[in-house]
XYZ file of C-alpha atoms in Angstrom:
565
model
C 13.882 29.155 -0.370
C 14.923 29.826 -3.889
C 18.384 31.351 -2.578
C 19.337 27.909 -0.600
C 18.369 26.120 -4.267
C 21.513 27.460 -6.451
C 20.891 25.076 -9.331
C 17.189 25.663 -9.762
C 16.780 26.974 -13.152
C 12.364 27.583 -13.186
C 9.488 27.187 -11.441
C 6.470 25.820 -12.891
C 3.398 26.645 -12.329
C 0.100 24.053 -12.639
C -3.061 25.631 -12.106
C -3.663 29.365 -11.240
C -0.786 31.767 -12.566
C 0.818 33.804 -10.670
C -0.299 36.957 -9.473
C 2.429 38.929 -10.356
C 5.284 38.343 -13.227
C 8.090 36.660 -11.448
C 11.349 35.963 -12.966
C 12.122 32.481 -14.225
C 8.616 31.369 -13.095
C 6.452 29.916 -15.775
C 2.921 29.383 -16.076
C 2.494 25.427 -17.572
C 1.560 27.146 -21.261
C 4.613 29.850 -21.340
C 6.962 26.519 -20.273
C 5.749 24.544 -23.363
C 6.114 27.387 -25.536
C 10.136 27.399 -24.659
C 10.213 24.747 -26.376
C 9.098 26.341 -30.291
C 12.502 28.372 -29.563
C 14.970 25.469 -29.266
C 16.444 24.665 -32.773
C 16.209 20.862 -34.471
C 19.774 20.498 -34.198
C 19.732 21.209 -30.530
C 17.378 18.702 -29.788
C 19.434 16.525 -31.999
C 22.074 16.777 -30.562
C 20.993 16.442 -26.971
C 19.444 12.681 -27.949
C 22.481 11.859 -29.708
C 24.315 12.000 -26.630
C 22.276 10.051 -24.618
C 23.418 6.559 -23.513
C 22.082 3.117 -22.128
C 24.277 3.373 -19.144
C 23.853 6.972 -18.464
C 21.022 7.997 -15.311
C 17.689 8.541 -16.828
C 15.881 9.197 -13.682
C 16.331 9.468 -9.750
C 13.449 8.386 -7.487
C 14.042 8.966 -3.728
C 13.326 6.446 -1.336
C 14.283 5.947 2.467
C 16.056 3.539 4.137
C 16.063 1.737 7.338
C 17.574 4.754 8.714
C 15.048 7.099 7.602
C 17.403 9.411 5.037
C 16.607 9.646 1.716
C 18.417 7.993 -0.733
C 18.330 8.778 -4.633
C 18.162 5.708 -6.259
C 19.637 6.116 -9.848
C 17.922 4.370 -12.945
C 19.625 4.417 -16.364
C 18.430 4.935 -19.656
C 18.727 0.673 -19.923
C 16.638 0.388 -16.941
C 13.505 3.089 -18.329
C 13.068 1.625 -21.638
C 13.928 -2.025 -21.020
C 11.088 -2.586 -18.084
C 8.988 -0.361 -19.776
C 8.800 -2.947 -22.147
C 9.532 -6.330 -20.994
C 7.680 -5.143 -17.263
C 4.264 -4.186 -19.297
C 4.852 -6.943 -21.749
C 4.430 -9.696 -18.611
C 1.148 -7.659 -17.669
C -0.307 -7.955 -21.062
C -0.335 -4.133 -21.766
C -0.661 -4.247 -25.677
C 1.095 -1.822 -28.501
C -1.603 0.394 -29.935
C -1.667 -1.403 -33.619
C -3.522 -4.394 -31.381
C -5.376 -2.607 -28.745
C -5.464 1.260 -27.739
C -4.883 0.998 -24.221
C -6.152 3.931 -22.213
C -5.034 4.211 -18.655
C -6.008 7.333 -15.835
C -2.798 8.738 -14.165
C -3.315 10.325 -11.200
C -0.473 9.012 -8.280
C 2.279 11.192 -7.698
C 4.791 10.650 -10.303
C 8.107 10.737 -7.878
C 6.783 7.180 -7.469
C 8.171 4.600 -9.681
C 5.168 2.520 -10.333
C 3.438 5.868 -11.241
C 6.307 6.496 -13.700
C 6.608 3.256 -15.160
C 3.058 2.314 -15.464
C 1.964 5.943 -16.477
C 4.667 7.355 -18.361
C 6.956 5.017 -20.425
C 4.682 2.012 -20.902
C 2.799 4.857 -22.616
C 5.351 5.843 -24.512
C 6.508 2.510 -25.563
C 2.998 1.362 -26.452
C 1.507 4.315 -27.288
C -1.137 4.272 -24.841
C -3.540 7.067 -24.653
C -2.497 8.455 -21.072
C -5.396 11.045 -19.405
C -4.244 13.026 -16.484
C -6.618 12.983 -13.678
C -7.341 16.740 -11.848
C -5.121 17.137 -9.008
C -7.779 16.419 -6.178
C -8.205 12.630 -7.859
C -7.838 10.930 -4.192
C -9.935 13.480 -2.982
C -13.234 12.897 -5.097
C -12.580 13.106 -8.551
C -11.006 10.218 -9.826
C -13.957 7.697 -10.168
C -15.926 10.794 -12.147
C -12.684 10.719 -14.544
C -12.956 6.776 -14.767
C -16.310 7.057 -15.902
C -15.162 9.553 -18.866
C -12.043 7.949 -19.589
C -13.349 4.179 -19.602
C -9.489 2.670 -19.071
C -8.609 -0.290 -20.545
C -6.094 -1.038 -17.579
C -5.821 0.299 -14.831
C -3.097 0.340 -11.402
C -2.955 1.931 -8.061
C -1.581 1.612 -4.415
C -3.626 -0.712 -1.991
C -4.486 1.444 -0.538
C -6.406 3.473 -3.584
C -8.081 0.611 -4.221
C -8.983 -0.017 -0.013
C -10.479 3.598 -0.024
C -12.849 2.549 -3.195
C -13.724 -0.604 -1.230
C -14.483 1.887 2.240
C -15.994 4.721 0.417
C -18.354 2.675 -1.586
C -19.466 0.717 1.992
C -20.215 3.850 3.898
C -22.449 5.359 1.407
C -24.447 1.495 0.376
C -25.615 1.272 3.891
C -28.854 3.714 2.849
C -30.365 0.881 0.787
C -33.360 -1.278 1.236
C -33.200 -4.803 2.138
C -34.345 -6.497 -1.023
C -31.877 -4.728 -2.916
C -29.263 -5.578 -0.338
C -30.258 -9.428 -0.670
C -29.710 -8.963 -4.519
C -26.445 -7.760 -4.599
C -25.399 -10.124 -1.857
C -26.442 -12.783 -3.816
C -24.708 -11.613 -7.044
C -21.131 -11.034 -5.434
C -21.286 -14.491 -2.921
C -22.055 -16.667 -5.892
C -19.220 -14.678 -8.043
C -16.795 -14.448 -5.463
C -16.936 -18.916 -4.705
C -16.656 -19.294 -7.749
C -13.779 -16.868 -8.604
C -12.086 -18.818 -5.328
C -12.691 -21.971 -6.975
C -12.254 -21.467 -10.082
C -9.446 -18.934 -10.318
C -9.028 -19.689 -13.725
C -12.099 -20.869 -15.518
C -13.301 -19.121 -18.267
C -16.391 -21.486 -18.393
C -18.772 -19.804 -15.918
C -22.002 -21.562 -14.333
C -25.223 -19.952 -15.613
C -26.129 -18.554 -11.823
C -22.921 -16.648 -12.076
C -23.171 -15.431 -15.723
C -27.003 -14.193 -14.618
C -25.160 -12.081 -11.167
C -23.025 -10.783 -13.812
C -25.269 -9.619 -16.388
C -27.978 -8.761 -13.932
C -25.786 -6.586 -11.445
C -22.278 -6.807 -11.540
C -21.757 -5.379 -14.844
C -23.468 -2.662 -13.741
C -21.539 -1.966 -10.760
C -18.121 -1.840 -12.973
C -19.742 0.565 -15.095
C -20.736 2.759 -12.126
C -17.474 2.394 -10.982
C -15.844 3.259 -14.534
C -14.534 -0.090 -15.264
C -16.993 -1.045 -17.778
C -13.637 -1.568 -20.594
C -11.066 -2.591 -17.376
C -10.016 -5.919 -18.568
C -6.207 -5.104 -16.170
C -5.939 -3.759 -12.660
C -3.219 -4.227 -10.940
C -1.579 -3.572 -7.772
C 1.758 -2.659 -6.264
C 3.981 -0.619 -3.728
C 2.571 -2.560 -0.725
C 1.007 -6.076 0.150
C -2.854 -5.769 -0.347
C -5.557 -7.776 2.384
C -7.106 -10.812 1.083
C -9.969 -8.901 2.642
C -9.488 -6.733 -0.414
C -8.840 -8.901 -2.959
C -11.952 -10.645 -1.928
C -13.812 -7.780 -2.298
C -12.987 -7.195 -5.538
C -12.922 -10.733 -6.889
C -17.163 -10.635 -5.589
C -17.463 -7.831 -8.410
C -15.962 -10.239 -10.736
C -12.961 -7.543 -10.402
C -9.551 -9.446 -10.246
C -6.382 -7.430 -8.993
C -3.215 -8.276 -10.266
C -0.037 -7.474 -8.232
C 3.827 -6.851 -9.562
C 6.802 -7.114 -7.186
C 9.688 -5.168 -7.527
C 10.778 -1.315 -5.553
C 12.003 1.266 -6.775
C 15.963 0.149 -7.354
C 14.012 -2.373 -9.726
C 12.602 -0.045 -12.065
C 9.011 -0.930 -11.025
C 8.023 -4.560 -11.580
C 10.383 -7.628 -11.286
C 7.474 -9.755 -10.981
C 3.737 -9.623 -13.104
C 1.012 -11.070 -12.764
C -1.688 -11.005 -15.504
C -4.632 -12.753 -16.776
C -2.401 -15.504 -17.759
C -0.128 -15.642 -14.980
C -2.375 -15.437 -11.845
C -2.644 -16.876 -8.683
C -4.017 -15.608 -5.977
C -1.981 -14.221 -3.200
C 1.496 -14.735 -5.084
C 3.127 -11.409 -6.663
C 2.908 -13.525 -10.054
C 5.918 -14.155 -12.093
C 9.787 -13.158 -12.492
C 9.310 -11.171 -15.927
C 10.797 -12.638 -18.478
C 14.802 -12.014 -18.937
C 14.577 -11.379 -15.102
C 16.081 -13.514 -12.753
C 15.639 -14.414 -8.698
C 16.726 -16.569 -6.228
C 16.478 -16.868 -2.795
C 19.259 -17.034 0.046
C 19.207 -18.520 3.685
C 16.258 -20.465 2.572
C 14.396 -21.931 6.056
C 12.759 -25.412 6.243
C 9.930 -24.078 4.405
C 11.556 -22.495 1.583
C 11.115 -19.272 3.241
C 14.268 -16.746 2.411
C 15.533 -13.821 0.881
C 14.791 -12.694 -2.519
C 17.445 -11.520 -4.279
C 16.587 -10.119 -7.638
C 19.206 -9.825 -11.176
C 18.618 -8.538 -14.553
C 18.268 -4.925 -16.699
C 16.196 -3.704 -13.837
C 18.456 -3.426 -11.587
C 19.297 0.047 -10.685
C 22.916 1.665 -11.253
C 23.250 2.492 -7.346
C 22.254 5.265 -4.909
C 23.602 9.045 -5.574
C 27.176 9.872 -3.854
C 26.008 6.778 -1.221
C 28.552 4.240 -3.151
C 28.623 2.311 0.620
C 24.719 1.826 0.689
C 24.991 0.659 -2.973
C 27.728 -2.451 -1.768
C 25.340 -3.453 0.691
C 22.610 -3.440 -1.439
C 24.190 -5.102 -4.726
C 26.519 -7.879 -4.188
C 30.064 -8.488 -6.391
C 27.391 -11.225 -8.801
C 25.176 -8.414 -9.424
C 22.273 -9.539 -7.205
C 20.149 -7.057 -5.485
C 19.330 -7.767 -2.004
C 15.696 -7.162 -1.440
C 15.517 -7.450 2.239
C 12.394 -9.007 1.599
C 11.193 -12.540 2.378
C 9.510 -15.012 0.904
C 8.958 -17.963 -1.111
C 8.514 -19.576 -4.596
C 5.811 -22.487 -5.464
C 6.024 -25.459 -8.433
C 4.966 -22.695 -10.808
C 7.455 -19.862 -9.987
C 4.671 -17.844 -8.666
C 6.353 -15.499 -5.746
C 4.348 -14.969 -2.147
C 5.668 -12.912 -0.032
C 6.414 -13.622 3.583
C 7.949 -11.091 5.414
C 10.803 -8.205 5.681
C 14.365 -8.934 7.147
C 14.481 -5.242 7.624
C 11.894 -3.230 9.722
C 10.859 -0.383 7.821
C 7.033 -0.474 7.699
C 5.275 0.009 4.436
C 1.474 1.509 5.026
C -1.322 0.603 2.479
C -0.631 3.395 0.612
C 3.325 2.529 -0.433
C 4.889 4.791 1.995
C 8.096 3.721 3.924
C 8.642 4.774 7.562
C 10.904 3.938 9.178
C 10.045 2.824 12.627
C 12.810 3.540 15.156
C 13.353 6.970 15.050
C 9.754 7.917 15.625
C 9.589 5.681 18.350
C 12.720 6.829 19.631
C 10.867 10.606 18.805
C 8.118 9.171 21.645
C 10.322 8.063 24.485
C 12.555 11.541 24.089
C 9.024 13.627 23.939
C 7.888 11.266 26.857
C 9.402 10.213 29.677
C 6.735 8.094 30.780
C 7.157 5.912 28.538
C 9.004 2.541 28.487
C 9.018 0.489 25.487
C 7.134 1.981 22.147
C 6.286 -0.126 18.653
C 5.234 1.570 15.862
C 2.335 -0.366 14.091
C 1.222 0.072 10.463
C 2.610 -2.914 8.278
C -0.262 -2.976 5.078
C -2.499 -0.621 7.302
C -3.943 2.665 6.505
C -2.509 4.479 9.165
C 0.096 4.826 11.916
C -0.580 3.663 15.461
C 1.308 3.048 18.597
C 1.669 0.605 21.327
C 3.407 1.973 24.949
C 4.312 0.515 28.167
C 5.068 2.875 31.114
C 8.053 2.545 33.116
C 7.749 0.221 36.102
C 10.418 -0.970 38.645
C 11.735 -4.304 38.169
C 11.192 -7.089 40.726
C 15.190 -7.715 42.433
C 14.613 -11.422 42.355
C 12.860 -12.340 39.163
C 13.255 -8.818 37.086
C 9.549 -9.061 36.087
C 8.030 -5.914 35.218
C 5.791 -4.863 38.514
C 2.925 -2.589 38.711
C 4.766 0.390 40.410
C 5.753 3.126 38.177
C 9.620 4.107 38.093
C 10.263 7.891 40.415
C 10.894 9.251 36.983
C 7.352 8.114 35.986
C 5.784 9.267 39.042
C 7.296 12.528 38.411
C 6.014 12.823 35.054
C 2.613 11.984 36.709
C 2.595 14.820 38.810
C 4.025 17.522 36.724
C 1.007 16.812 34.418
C -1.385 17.003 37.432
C -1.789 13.080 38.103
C -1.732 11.549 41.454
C -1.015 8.361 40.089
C 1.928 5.669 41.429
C 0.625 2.300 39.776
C 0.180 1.243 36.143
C -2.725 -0.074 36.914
C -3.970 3.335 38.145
C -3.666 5.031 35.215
C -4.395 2.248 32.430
C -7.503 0.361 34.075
C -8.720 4.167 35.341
C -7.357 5.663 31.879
C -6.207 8.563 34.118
C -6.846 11.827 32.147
C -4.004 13.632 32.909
C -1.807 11.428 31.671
C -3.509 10.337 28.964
C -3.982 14.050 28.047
C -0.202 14.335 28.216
C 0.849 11.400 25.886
C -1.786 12.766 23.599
C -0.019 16.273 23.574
C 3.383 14.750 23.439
C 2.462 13.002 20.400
C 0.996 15.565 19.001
C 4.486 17.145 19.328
C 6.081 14.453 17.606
C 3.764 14.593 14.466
C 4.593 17.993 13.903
C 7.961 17.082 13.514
C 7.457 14.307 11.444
C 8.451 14.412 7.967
C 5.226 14.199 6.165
C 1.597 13.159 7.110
C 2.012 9.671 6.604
C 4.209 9.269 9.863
C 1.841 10.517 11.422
C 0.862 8.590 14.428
C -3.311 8.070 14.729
C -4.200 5.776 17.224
C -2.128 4.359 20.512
C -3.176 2.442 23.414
C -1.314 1.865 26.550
C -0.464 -1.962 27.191
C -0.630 -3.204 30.816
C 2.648 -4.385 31.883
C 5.682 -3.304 30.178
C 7.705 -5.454 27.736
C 9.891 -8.205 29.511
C 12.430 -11.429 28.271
C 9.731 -13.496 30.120
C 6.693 -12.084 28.439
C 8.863 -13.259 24.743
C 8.361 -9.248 23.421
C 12.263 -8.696 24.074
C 15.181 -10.867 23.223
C 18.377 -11.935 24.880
C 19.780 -8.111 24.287
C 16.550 -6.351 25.041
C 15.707 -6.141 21.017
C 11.981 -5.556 20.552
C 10.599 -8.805 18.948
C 8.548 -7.245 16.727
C 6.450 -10.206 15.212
C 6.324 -11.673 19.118
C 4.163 -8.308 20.133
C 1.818 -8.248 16.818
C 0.670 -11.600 17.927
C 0.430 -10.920 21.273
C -1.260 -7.934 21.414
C -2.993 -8.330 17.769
C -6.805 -8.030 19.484
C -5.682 -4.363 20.941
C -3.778 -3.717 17.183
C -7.109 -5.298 15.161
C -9.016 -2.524 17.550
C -7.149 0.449 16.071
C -8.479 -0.458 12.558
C -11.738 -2.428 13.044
C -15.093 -0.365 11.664
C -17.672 -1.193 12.813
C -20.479 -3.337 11.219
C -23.582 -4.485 11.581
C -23.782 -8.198 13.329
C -26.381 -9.730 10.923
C -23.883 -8.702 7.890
C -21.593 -11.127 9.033
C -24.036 -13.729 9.760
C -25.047 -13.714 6.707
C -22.530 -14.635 4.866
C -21.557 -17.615 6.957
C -23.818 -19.443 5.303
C -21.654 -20.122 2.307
C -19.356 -22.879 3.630
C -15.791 -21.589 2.636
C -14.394 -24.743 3.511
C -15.767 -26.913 0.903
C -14.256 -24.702 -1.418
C -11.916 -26.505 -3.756
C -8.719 -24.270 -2.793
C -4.818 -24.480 -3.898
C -1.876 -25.192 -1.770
C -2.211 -21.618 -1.060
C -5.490 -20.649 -0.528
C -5.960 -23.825 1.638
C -3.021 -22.487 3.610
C -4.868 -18.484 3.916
C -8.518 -20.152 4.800
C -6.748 -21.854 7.977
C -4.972 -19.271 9.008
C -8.331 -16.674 8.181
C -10.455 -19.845 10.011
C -11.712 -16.936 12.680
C -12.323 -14.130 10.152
C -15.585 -13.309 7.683
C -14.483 -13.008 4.483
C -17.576 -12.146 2.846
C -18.738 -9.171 5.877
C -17.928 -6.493 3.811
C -19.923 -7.149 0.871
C -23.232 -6.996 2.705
C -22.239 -2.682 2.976
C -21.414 -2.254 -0.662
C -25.138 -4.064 -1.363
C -27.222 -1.150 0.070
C -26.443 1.532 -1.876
C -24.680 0.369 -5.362
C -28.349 -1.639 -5.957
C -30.188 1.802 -5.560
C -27.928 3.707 -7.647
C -26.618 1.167 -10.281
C -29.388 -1.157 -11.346
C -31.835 1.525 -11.141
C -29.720 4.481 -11.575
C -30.285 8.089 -10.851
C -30.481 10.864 -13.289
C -27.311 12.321 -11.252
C -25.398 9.343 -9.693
C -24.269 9.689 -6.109
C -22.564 6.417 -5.826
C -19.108 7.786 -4.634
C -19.238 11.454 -3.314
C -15.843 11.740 -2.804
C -14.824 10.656 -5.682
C -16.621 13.183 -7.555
């Protein structure tokens, strides 16, 4: 492809060199050496020139269309939230504290950047890189060596800990499952009410000193006094979990025509669920506020990017003529200025993980592939993966236009091309007819090879019963999917694309701490109605079995997270 790049200048190479000597490509060693043969007054002279206004760095995101666009940050924007951004997260210069942080995301991402890179530099952190397979076993091995002092990742990092760390505890012995349940219930009430309390009953100092600690160390947070969160909202189920190892998670707001963080939190500015804090120098507001204070955040200040490459259009939309930055993002601000966010006036789904995918065209991708198919949503809002939800085509009754049971000719067709004698909905949902379900498997199969990269990929799908309608409330006035209207609707068949399964007594266990007569904030009060079906504490019963083996009495070799090796 190098002939279709005309202003690549080298390759690179980390890892293995090359087999043979290639022209312009560069083992990692021969690249630094280049630089022994650049004079001083080069390098002089190529600082000299730089300016605040000038574009330090682009960092590609997609829109609600799907395209790329290269979102230009200046020099201003680098050093400025690299300073003030870390500064609201309490990352301290190295005459105070050496802080030591692991980097290990992908650095095209601009928390990665930020967090790894230039709060380094500005602080002079001691930055260790992890190995390359990090996500795929190695990282918690290089936590353990490295001991950070702070420490950030996606939700989704921090969600495969959490699952990783459940599937292997579930080989302990009861006893030590009782212990550590004991140890992260008592921790985790009072971290819910107490948020803030540095004056810790005795029972919970003892879980702490007795097996928690422990745990962190295992874990390689022994020295972690930060860990934050951004890129994507996290699960309380998550922050729960976390908050029962006496583990809190701070988040930061902001994207990537920010700079990284317009909000902090930190262990002075925490609440939990809010994004934190505008960082100081920073300003927000919010527009079409509802009757709840619900509406638009719209952000202002030295993070705010210089506009997207050659798209000067996209960049009017995005920054009005007052220099506000419109998020697209709802959501609201309490007494305290802490942020919580609510929603997204646009539709592009962020995954667990920080990706954005753009829903429409790979539904649209579906319907093209097949015919079959009616309506198709694209699930994955704060989830780990992709899934689907489809309706087939039905005819429409004349007098009412419901949606009826008999499938369109078209769909009928379809049906017996692939081999399927089937002329009902019912016939092939309630029978799960295998030709056809073999077919929409294939066809979206078809459509993840096409898709851009393995995060739009689509996982899990489920045919719905009757097909979207006006009267059913999952289309509007103009046939626009309702998006929010079907998540609610159909959340039990969505909760089933993502549920593991667990054992019943785990969850009956913990109901015997009475969440309710917790002493909760505004907020929390608000979550624990709205969570009034849900276990909070399931989880922790999985994490018991195994980290009580292998922590409190570890092994010579620890096996406490394989993959993470």
């Amino acid at each position: 492809i190098w002939k279709n790049l005309p202003h690549l200048k080298a390759v690179v190479i980390y890892g293995e060199p090359p087999p043979t000597q290639m022209p312009s490509v560069y083992t990692m060693e021969e690249f630094m050496e280049l630089g022994n043969e650049v004079p001083e007054e080069a390098l002089d002279t190529i600082i000299n020139a730089q300016k605040p206004n000038q574009c330090c760095a682009l960092v590609y995101t997609s829109g609600t269309t799907g395209k790329p666009k290269g979102v230009m940050l200046s020099q201003d924007n680098i050093t400025w939230t690299a300073r003030y951004g870390s500064q609201a997260g309490d990352i301290q210069p190295a005459e105070i504290q050496q802080e030591v942080v692991v980097s290990y995301l992908p650095l095209s991402h601009i928390a990665a950047q930020i967090y790894d890179l230039w709060t380094g530099i500005q602080w002079g952190a001691q930055v260790c890189f992890a190995e390359p397979d990090a996500l795929k076993g190695s990282l918690v091995n290089t936590l353990r060596e490295v001991e950070p002092t702070s420490h950030m990742g996606v939700p989704r990092v921090w969600e495969k800990i959490m699952e990783r760390i459940q599937e292997v505890a579930a080989q302990s012995g009861f006893i030590r499952r009782k212990m550590l349940l004991w140890a992260m219930s008592v921790t985790l009430e009072q971290n819910l009410t107490c948020p803030s309390s540095d004056l810790k009953p005795f029972t919970t100092r003892l879980a702490d000193y007795l097996v928690l600690a422990k745990v962190r160390q295992a874990l390689g947070f022994a020295k972690c006094q930060k860990n934050f969160y951004g890129a994507a909202p996290m699960t309380a189920e998550t922050q729960h979990f976390f908050l029962g190892l006496n583990i809190r998670l701070y988040a930061g707001y902001g994207l990537s025509e920010t700079s990284g963080p317009h909000f902090m939190s930190s262990p002075y500015n925490y609440r939990l669920y809010s994004s934190g804090k505008v960082v100081p120098g920073c300003r927000v507001k919010l527009v079409n506020e509802d009757a709840e204070g619900i509406g638009e955040i719209c952000l202002w200040g030295r993070t705010i990017f210089m506009g997207y490459l050659n798209m000067e259009d996209k960049t009017c939309e995005a920054i009005d003529p007052e220099g506000w930055l419109h998020t697209g993002d709802t959501g609201r601000l309490d007494a305290d200025g802490f942020l919580y966010i609510t929603g997204r006036l646009k539709e592009l789904i962020i995954t667990a993980g920080g990706e954005n995918v753009p829903p429409v065209p790979i539904e649209e991708a579906v319907k093209t592939e097949l015919p079959i198919i009616s309506n198709a949503m694209l699930i994955g809002d704060q989830r780990k993966f992709l899934s689907m939800l489809l309706t087939l085509k039905c005819t429409l009754d004349p007098d009412t236009f419901e949606p009826t049971d008999n499938l369109t000719e078209q769909a009928v067709e379809f049906c017996q091309r692939v081999g399927s004698k089937a002329t009902m909905v019912s016939e092939v949902v309630e029978k799960k007819d295998e030709a056809v379900y073999q077919a929409i498997e294939e066809g979206i199969q078809r459509v993840n090879m096409n898709a851009a990269a393995r995060p739009y990929h689509i996982q899990k799908w489920a045919i719905l019963e009757r097909d979207f309608s006006i009267s059913g409330g999952e289309l509007g006035p103009t046939m626009k999917l309702k998006r929010l209207v079907v998540l609610e609707k159909y959340k039990d068949v969505i909760d089933s694309f993502y549920q593991e399964q667990k054992e019943n007594f785990l969850n009956e266990a913990f109901w015997n701490i009475n969440c309710t007569e917790h002493r909760l904030t505004e907020d929390q009060a608000l979550y624990q109605q709205k969570q009034s079906q849900k276990n909070p504490f399931g989880f922790f019963f999985l994490f018991s079995q195994h980290v009580i083996q292998n922590v409190i009495k570890p092994p010579e070799k620890s096996t406490l997270l394989p993959e993470f090796r």
